[in-house]
Coordinates of C-alpha atoms in Angstrom, one line a residue:
M1 CA -0.1 0.1 0.0
S2 CA 1.7 3.4 -1.0
K3 CA 0.8 6.6 0.4
R4 CA -1.5 8.6 -1.0
L5 CA -0.5 11.8 -0.3
D6 CA 0.7 14.0 2.6
Y7 CA -1.5 16.0 4.5
T8 CA 0.9 17.3 6.3
Q9 CA 2.6 19.5 3.7
L10 CA -0.9 20.4 1.9
A11 CA -2.7 21.7 5.3
P12 CA 0.0 22.7 7.5
A13 CA -2.2 25.1 9.6
G14 CA -4.5 22.1 10.1
I15 CA -1.8 19.8 11.3
K16 CA -0.2 22.3 13.8
A17 CA -4.4 23.0 15.2
L18 CA -4.3 19.1 15.5
G19 CA -0.1 19.3 17.6
G20 CA -1.8 22.2 20.0
V21 CA -4.2 19.8 21.0
Y22 CA -1.6 16.9 21.5
G23 CA 0.5 19.4 23.4
Y24 CA -2.3 20.0 25.7
V25 CA -2.7 16.6 26.5
A26 CA 1.0 16.0 26.9
Q27 CA 0.9 19.0 29.8
S28 CA -2.9 17.7 31.4
S29 CA -2.3 15.8 34.8
L30 CA -2.6 12.4 32.9
P31 CA 0.4 10.4 33.1
N32 CA 2.2 9.8 29.7
T33 CA 2.5 5.9 30.1
L34 CA -1.5 6.3 30.5
V35 CA -2.3 8.1 27.6
E36 CA -0.1 6.4 25.2
L37 CA -1.9 2.8 26.3
V38 CA -4.8 4.6 25.6
Y39 CA -3.4 5.8 22.0
L40 CA -2.4 2.2 21.0
R41 CA -5.7 0.9 22.2
I42 CA -7.9 3.1 19.8
S43 CA -5.1 2.7 17.2
Q44 CA -6.2 -1.1 17.4
I45 CA -9.5 -0.8 17.3
N46 CA -9.2 1.5 14.3
N47 CA -6.6 -0.7 12.6
C48 CA -4.2 2.2 12.0
A49 CA -1.0 0.7 11.2
Y50 CA 1.2 3.9 11.2
C51 CA -0.2 4.7 14.7
L52 CA -0.1 1.1 16.1
D53 CA 3.7 1.1 15.2
M54 CA 4.7 4.6 16.2
H55 CA 2.1 4.4 19.9
T56 CA 4.4 0.7 20.0
R57 CA 7.5 2.4 20.1
D58 CA 6.8 5.4 22.1
L59 CA 5.6 2.7 24.9
L60 CA 8.8 0.8 24.5
K61 CA 10.9 3.7 24.4
N62 CA 9.7 4.8 27.4
G63 CA 10.0 1.6 29.2
Q64 CA 6.9 0.0 29.1
Q65 CA 7.4 -4.1 29.5
V66 CA 6.3 -6.0 26.0
D67 CA 4.2 -8.3 27.9
K68 CA 1.6 -5.3 28.6
I69 CA 2.1 -4.3 25.4
A70 CA 0.8 -7.1 23.9
L71 CA -2.4 -7.7 25.9
V72 CA -3.6 -3.8 25.5
Q73 CA -5.7 -5.4 23.1
A74 CA -7.3 -7.9 26.0
W75 CA -6.7 -5.6 28.6
A76 CA -10.2 -6.9 30.0
E77 CA -9.2 -10.3 30.5
A78 CA -5.6 -9.5 32.0
G79 CA -6.3 -9.2 35.3
S80 CA -4.0 -7.3 37.4
L81 CA -1.5 -6.4 34.7
F82 CA -3.2 -2.9 34.3
D83 CA -4.3 -1.0 37.6
E84 CA -7.4 0.4 37.9
R85 CA -7.0 4.2 36.1
E86 CA -5.9 2.3 33.1
R87 CA -8.7 -0.2 33.1
A88 CA -11.2 2.8 33.3
A89 CA -9.3 4.4 30.9
L90 CA -9.5 1.8 28.3
G91 CA -12.9 1.0 29.2
W92 CA -13.4 4.6 28.5
A93 CA -11.5 4.9 25.4
E94 CA -13.1 1.9 23.9
T95 CA -17.0 3.4 24.4
V96 CA -16.1 7.0 22.8
T97 CA -14.0 5.0 20.3
R98 CA -17.2 3.0 19.1
V99 CA -19.4 6.0 19.9
A100 CA -21.8 5.0 17.3
E101 CA -22.3 1.6 18.1
T102 CA -22.3 2.5 22.2
G103 CA -24.1 5.8 22.3
V104 CA -21.6 5.9 25.2
P105 CA -24.0 4.7 27.9
D106 CA -24.6 6.0 31.7
E107 CA -22.8 3.1 33.2
A108 CA -19.6 3.9 30.7
Y109 CA -19.6 7.2 32.4
Q110 CA -20.1 6.0 35.6
A111 CA -17.1 3.6 36.2
A112 CA -15.2 6.2 34.3
R113 CA -16.1 8.4 36.6
A114 CA -15.9 6.5 39.8
V115 CA -11.6 6.6 38.9
F116 CA -11.4 9.6 36.9
G117 CA -12.1 13.6 38.2
E118 CA -14.0 15.8 36.0
R119 CA -11.1 17.7 34.8
D120 CA -8.9 14.2 34.0
L121 CA -12.0 12.8 32.2
V122 CA -12.9 15.9 30.2
D123 CA -9.0 15.5 29.2
L124 CA -9.0 12.0 28.2
T125 CA -12.0 12.3 26.0
I126 CA -9.7 15.0 24.5
A127 CA -7.0 12.6 24.0
I128 CA -9.3 9.8 22.6
S129 CA -10.8 12.7 20.2
L130 CA -7.7 13.4 19.0
M131 CA -6.3 9.9 18.4
N132 CA -9.5 9.3 16.7
A133 CA -8.9 12.0 14.5
Y134 CA -5.5 11.2 13.9
N135 CA -6.1 7.6 13.3
R136 CA -8.7 8.8 10.6
M137 CA -6.3 10.7 8.7
A138 CA -3.3 8.2 8.7
I139 CA -5.7 5.6 6.9
S140 CA -7.2 7.9 4.7
F141 CA -4.0 9.2 3.0
R142 CA -2.1 5.4 4.0
N143 CA 0.4 6.8 6.1
T144 CA 2.8 3.8 6.1
P145 CA 4.6 3.0 9.5
Q146 CA 8.0 3.2 10.5
A147 CA 8.7 -0.2 10.4
V148 CA 8.0 -0.6 6.5
H149 CA 10.5 1.9 5.9
E150 CA 13.4 -0.1 7.8
K151 CA 13.0 -2.9 5.6

């Protein structure tokens, strides 16, 4: 599969605006590793090869264990490997990402609110929304993963 076009060159102001949101999330009180796990899970749901490669590499670079990264897709069955905040964040990421199917039910909101304060939940939802936007850009225009270029 080849790249369709380079949207970063064609719409630099738009990409810079997305980068501003990325910067906002990075400065939030959410731990970087938690956000990266959420980004990875969203990219799994959306099947974005470019983002899967990038977030896996970022997690490894930041010391995340391979065992945990390998089980992000099955976090709900991974026992105590994921802590309470990670499990709540991953569950919230799944329901928000699948909004057309789930409608983000009250039970999901209550589960997330049991673990996250209001501000953190808003920031987490911004992060989820951002990654869904990035996934859609990368998939639509066929960004190729770094792994493809290393061969």
